[in-house]
Short mmCIF file of C-alpha atoms in Angstrom, two decimals:
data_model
loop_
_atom_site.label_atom_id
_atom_site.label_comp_id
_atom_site.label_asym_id
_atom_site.label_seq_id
_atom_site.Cartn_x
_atom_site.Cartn_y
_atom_site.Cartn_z
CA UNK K 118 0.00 0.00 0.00
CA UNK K 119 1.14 3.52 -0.49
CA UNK K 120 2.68 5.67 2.25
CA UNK K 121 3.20 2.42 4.72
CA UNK K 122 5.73 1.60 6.40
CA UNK K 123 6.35 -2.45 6.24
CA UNK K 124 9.08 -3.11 8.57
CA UNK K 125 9.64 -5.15 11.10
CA UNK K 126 9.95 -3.00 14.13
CA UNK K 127 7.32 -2.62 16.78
CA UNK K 128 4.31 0.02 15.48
CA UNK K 129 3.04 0.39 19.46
CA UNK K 130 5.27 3.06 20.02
CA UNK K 131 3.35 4.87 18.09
CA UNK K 132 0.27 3.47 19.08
CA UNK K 133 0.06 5.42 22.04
CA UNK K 134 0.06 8.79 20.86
CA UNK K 135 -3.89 10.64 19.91
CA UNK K 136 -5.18 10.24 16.65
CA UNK K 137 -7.68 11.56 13.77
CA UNK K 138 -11.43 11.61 14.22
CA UNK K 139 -13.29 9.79 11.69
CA UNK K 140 -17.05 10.24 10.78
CA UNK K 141 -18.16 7.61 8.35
CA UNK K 142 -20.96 4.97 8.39
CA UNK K 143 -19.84 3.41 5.13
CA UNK K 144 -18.14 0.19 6.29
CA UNK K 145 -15.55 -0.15 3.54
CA UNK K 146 -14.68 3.99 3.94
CA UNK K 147 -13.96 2.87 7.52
CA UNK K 148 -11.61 0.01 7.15
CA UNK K 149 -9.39 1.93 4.35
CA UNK K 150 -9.13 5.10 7.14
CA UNK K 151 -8.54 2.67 9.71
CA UNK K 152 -5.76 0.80 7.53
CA UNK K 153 -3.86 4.39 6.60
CA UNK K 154 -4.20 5.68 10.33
CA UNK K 155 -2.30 2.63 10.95
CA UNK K 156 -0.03 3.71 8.14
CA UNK K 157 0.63 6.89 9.83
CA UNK K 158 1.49 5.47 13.38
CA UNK K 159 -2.20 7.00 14.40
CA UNK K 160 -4.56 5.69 16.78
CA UNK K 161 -7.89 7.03 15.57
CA UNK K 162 -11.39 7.32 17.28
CA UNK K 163 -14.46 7.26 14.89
CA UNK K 164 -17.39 8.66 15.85
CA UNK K 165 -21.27 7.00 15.43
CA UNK K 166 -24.54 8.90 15.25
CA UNK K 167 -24.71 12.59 15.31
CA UNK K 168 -21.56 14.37 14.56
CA UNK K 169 -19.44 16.12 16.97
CA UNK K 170 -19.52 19.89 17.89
CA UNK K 171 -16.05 21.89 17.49
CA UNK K 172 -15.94 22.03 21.15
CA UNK K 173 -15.11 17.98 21.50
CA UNK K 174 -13.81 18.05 18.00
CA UNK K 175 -10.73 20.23 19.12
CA UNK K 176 -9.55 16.88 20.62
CA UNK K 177 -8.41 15.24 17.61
CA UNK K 178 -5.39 16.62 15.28
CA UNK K 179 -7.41 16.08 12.26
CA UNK K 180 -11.20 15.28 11.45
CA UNK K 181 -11.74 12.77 8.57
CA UNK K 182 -15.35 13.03 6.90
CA UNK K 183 -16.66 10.25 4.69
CA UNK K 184 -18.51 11.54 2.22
CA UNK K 185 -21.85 9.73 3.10
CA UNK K 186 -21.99 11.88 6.57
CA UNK K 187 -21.30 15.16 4.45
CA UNK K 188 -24.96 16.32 4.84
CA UNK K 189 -24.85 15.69 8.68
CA UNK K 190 -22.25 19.07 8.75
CA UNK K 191 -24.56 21.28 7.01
CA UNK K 192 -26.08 21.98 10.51
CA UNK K 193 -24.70 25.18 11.50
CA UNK K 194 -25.21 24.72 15.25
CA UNK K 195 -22.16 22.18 14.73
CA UNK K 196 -19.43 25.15 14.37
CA UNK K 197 -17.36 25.49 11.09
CA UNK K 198 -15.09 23.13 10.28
CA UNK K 199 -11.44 23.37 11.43
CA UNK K 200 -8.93 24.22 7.98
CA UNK K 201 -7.49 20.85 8.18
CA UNK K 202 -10.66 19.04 7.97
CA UNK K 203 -10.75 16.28 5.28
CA UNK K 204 -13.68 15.47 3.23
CA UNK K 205 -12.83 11.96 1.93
CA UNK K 206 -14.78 9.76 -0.89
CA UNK K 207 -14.84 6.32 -2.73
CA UNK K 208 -16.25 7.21 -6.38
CA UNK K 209 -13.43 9.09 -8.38
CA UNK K 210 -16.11 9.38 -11.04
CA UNK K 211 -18.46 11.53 -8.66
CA UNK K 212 -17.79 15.50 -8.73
CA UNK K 213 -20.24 16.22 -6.58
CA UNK K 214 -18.21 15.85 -3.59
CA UNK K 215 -16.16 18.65 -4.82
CA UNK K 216 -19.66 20.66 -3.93
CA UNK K 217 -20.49 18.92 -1.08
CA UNK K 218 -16.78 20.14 0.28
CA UNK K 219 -17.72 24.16 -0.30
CA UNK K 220 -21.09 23.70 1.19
CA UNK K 221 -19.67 22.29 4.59
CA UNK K 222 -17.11 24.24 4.72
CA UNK K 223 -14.48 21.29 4.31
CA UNK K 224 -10.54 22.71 2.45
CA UNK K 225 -9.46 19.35 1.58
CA UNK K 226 -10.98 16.95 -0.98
CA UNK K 227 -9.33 13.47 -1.40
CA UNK K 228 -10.63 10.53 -3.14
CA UNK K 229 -9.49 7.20 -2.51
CA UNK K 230 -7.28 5.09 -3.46
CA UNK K 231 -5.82 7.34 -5.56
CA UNK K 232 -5.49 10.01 -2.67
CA UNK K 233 -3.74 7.33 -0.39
CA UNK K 234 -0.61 8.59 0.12
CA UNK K 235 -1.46 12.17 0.44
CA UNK K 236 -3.89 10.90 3.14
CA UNK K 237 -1.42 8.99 4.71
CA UNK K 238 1.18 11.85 5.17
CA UNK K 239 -1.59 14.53 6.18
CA UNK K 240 -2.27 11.98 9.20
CA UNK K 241 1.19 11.93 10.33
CA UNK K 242 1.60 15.43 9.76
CA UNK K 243 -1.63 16.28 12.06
CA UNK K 244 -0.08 13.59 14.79
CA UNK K 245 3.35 14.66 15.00
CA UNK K 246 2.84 18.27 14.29
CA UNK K 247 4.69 20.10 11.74
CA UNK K 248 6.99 22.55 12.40
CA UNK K 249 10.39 23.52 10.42
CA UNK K 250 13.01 20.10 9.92
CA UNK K 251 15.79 19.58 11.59
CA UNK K 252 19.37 21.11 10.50
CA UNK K 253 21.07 18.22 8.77
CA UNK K 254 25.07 18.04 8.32
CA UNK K 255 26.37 15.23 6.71
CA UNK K 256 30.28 14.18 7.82
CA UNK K 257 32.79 12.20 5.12
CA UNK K 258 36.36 11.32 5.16
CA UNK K 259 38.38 12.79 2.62
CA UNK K 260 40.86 9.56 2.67
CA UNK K 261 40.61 6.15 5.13
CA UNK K 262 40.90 7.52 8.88
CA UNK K 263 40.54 10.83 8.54
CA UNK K 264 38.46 11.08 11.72
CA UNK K 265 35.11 11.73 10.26
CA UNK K 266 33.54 9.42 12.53
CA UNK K 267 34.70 11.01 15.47
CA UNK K 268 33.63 14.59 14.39
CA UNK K 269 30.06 13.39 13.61
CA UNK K 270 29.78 12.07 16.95
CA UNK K 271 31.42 15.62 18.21
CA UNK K 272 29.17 17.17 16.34
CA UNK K 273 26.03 15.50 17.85
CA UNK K 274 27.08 15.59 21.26
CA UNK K 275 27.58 19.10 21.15
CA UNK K 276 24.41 19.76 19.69
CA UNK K 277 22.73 17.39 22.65
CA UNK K 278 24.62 19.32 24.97
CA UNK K 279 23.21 22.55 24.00
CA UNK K 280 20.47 21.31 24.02
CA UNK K 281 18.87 20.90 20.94
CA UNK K 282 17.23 17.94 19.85
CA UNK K 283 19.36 15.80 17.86
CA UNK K 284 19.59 12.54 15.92
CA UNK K 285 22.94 10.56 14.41
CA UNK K 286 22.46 8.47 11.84
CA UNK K 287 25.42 6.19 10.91
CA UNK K 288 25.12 5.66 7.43
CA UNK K 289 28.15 3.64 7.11
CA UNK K 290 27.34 -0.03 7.69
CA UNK K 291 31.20 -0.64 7.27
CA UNK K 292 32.20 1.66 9.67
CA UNK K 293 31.73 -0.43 13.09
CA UNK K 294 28.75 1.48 14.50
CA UNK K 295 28.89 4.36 16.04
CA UNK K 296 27.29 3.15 19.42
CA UNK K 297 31.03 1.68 20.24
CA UNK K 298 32.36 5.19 19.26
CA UNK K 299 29.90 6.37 22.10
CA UNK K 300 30.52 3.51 24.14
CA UNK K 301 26.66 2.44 24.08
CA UNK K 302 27.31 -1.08 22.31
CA UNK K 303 25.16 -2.45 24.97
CA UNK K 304 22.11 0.03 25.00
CA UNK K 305 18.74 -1.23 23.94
CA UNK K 306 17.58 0.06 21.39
CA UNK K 307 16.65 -0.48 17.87
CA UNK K 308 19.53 -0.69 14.95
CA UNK K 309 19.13 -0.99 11.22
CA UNK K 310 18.64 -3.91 10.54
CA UNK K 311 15.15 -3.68 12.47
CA UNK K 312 14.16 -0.59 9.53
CA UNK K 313 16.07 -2.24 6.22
CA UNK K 314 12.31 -3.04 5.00
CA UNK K 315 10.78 0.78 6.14
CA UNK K 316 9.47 2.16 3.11
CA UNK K 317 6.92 5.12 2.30
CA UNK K 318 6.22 7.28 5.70
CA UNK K 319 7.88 6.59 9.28
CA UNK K 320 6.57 7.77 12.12
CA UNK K 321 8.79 10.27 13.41
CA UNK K 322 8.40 10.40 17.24
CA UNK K 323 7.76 6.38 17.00
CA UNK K 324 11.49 6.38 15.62
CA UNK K 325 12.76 8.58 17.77
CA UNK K 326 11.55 6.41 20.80
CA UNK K 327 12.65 3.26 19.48
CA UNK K 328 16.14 4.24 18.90
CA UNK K 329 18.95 3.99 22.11
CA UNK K 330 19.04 7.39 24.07
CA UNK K 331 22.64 8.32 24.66
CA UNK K 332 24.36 11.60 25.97
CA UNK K 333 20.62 13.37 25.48
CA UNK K 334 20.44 12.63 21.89
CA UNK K 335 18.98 9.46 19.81
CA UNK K 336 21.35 7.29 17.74
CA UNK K 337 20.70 4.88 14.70
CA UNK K 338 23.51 2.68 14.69
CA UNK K 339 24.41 -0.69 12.99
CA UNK K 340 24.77 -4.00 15.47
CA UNK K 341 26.61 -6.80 14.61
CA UNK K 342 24.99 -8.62 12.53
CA UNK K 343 25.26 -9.54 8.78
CA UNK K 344 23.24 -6.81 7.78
CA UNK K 345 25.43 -5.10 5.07
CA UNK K 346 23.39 -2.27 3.77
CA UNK K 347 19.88 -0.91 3.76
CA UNK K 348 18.16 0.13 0.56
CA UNK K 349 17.43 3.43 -0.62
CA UNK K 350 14.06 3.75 0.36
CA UNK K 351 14.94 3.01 4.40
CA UNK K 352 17.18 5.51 4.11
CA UNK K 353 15.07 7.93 2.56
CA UNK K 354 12.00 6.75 5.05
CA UNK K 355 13.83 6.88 8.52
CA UNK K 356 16.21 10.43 7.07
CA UNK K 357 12.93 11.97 6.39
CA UNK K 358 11.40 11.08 9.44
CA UNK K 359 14.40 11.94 11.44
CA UNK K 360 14.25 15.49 9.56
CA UNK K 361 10.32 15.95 10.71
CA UNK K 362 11.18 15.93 14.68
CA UNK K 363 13.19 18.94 14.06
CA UNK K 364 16.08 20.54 15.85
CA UNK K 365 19.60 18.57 14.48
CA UNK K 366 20.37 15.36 12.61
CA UNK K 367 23.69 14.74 12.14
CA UNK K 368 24.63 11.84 9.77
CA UNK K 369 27.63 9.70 9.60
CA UNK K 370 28.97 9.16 5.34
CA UNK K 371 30.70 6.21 3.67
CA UNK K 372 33.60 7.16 2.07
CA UNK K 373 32.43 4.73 -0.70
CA UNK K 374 29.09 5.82 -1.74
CA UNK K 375 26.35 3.17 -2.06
CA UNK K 376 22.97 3.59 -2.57
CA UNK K 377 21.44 4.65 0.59
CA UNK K 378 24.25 7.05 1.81
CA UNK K 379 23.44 9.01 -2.41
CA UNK K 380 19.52 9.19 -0.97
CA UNK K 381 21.23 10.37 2.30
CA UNK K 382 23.52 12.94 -0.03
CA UNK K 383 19.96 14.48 -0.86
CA UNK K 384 18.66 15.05 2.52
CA UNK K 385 21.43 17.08 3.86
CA UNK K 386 21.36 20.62 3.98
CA UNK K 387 25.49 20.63 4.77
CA UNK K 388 28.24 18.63 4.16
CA UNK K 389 31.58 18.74 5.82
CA UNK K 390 34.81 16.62 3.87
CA UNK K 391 37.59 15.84 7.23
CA UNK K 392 40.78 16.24 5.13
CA UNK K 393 44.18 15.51 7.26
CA UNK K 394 46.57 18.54 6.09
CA UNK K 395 48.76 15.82 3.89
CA UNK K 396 48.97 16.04 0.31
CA UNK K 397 47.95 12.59 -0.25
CA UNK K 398 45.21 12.72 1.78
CA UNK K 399 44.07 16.01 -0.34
CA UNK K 400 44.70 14.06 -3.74
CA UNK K 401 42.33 11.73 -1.86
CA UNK K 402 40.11 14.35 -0.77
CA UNK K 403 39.95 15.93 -4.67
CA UNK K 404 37.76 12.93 -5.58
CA UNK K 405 35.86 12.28 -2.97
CA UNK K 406 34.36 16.07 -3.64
CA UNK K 407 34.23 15.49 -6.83
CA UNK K 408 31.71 13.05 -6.33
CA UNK K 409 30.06 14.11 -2.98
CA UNK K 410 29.31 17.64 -4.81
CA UNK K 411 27.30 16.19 -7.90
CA UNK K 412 24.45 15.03 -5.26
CA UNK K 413 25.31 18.21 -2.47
CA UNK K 414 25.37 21.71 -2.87
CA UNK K 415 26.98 23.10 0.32
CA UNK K 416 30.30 20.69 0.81
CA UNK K 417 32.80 22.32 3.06
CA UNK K 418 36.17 21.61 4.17
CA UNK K 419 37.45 20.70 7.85
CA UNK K 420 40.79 20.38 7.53
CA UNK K 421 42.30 18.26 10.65
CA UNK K 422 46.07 19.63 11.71
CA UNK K 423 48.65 19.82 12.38
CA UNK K 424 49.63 21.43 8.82
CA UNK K 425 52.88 20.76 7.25
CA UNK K 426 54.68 21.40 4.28
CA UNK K 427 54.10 24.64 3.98
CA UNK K 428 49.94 24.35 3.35
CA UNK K 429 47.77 26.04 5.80
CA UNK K 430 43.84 25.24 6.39
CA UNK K 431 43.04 28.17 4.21
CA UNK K 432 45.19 26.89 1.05
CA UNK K 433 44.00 23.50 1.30
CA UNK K 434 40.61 24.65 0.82
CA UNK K 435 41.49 26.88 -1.94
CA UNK K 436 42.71 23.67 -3.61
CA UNK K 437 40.14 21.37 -2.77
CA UNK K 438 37.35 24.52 -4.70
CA UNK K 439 35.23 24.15 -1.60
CA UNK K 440 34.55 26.62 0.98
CA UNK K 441 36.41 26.56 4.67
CA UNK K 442 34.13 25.17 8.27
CA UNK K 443 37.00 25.37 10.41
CA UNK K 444 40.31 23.55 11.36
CA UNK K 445 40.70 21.28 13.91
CA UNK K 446 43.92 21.24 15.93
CA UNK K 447 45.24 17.35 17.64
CA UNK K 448 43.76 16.60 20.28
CA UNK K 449 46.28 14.25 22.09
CA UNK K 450 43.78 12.63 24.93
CA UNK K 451 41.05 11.49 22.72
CA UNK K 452 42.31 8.62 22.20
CA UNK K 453 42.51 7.63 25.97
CA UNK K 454 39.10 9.29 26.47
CA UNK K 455 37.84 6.90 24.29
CA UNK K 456 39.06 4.07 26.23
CA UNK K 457 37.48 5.28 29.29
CA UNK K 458 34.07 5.40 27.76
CA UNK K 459 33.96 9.03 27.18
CA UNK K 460 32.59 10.10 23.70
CA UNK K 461 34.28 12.35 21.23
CA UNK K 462 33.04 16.56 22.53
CA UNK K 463 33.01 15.71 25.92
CA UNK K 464 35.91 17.54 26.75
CA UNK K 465 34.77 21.34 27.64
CA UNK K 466 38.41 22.54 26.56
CA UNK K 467 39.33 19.77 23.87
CA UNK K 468 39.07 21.53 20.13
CA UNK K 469 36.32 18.61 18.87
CA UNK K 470 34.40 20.49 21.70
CA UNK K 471 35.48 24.20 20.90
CA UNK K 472 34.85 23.30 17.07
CA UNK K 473 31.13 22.53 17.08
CA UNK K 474 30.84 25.06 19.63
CA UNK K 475 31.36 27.72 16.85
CA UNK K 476 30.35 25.70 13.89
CA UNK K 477 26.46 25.61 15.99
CA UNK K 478 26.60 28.77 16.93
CA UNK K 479 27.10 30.31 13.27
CA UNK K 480 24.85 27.46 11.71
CA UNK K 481 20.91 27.69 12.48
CA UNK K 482 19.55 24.66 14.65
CA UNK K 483 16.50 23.92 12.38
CA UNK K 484 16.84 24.23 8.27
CA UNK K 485 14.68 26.47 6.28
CA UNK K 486 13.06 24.11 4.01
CA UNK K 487 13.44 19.97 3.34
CA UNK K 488 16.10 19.32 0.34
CA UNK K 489 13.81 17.95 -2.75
#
């Protein structure tokens, strides 16, 4: 079916959140708006007999009207309708419900099944709420351990810690998982194998709250398993829904780009390319932009010091074609950090933590529009 989500993880979570009102007597109206509220993550309530007022209609996120119960809102002592109301039919060859929307007062007109889909996302949208997506920075190596890894988690942590909400998505299922980077191996949680099979719309708060909650921010991690990849349309499906909660998503890139982490490409509003201030690793770095930038328009460099022979962070960037996010200077106790369990940021004076302190304070927490 259009706009569902088929995969295998549990759809309670969002079970427990309100849902749509419907008003229908027609049996088979009510089972397909039962099936797509379930679509949508929505628990619904469906009201018998005489329709609702406004007053115990402003309940429910959204009011779904079959079109045989369209006469029963002509009744003006019932309030006008709210905008989002839905006025929602079974014939495609009747017009008449185009006329039976302007004399109740109803804005939206869908027919089903060809208006499926749409349905399906306007439910989720009325659920979750809409407000403006989440800021999303994609991180890539410019050669083999250039520390990518660690800035994303950096990055996230000191979003978390500022307290936005944020999301990391580690979109490199050859990478180890970031959950060992954050020393959370062991938290429960979904990973992505539970999601491979997500396709259409995800619920966004239902993803949110399956994922493992570490350092104030949710993760989506690989475990492991034998899961090698997910396909495009999980990634698109969980990116998009990660994008809907708002605040900051912050997603880990393959250096080899497969499938998924392209969709991914075209759900970031930023990129940054880690590029160790070598002149192999810059060769390196050359083609790696060459290919991130056909799918991203804002790549940027972060070049990781100390520099040497004779190239500073500025000239490598000049180089490289791209635009400069910052330098980031050693940082000789990571490594033991690390060991102890303490993730990449953490340390108030380390430069991972003085770097995404500036690069969130110029960049805006929530983006201005979703990527198409």
């Amino acid at each position: 079916m259009a706009g569902s989500s088929t995969s295998e993880w549990p759809a309670t979570v969002a079970g427990r959140r309100g849902g749509p009102l419907i008003v229908t007597e027609d049996e088979g109206l009510l089972d397909d708006l039962l099936r797509l509220c379930a679509a949508a993550g929505a628990m619904p309530e469906v009201a018998h007999g005489t329709p609702p007022r406004r007053a115990a209609r402003e309940d429910s996120p959204l009011l779904l009207i079959g079109d045989d119960c369209a006469h029963r809102f002509m009744n003006p002592s019932l309030g006008p309708l709210d905008e989002g109301a839905v006025l929602v039919g079974s014939d495609p060859d009747d017009p008449g419900i185009w006329r039976r929307a302007v004399e109740i007062g109803a804005r939206n007109v869908t027919v089903l099944p060809g208006g499926e889909t749409w349905l399906v996302d306007r439910i989720a949208d009325a659920v979750e709420g809409v407000g403006s997506p989440a800021r999303t920075v994609g991180v890539i190596g410019g050669r083999g351990g250039a520390g990518a890894s660690t800035l994303a988690c950096a990055l996230a942590v000191g979003a978390a810690r500022a307290g936005r909400r944020t999301m990391l998505i580690d979109a490199d299922p050859l990478g180890g998982g970031l959950d060992v980077l954050l020393g959370g191996e062991r938290a429960e949680g979904l990973r992505w194998p539970a999601f491979a099979d997500s396709r259409g719309r995800v619920a966004g708060e239902a993803l949110e709250e399956a994922l493992p909650e570490l350092h104030s921010m949710r993760l989506l991690s690989w475990d492991r398993g034998d899961c090698p990849s997910v396909p495009p349309d999980a990634m698109r499906a969980v990116l998009a829904a990660a994008r809907r909660r708002g605040g900051v998503v912050v997603v880990d890139l393959p250096r080899r780009l497969d499938e998924a982490a392209v969709e991914a490409l075209g759900q970031l509003d930023m990129g940054l390319l880690v590029v160790p201030a070598e002149l192999r690793a810059i060769a390196a770095a050359h083609r790696v932009a060459a290919t991130v930038g056909n799918a991203l328009g804002d790549l940027r460099v972060v070049v990781r010091g100390p520099c040497g022979s004779g190239l500073d962070a500025a000239e490598i960037a000049r180089l490289l074609g791209l635009p400069l996010a910052g330098e980031l200077s050693p940082e000789n106790r990571l490594p033991a950090a690390l060991a102890a369990g303490r993730p990449p940021g953490t340390a108030d004076r380390g430069p991972l933590a003085k770097f995404c302190a500036e690069f969130w304070a110029q960049v805006p927490a929530e983006s201005g529009g979703v990527p198409a």
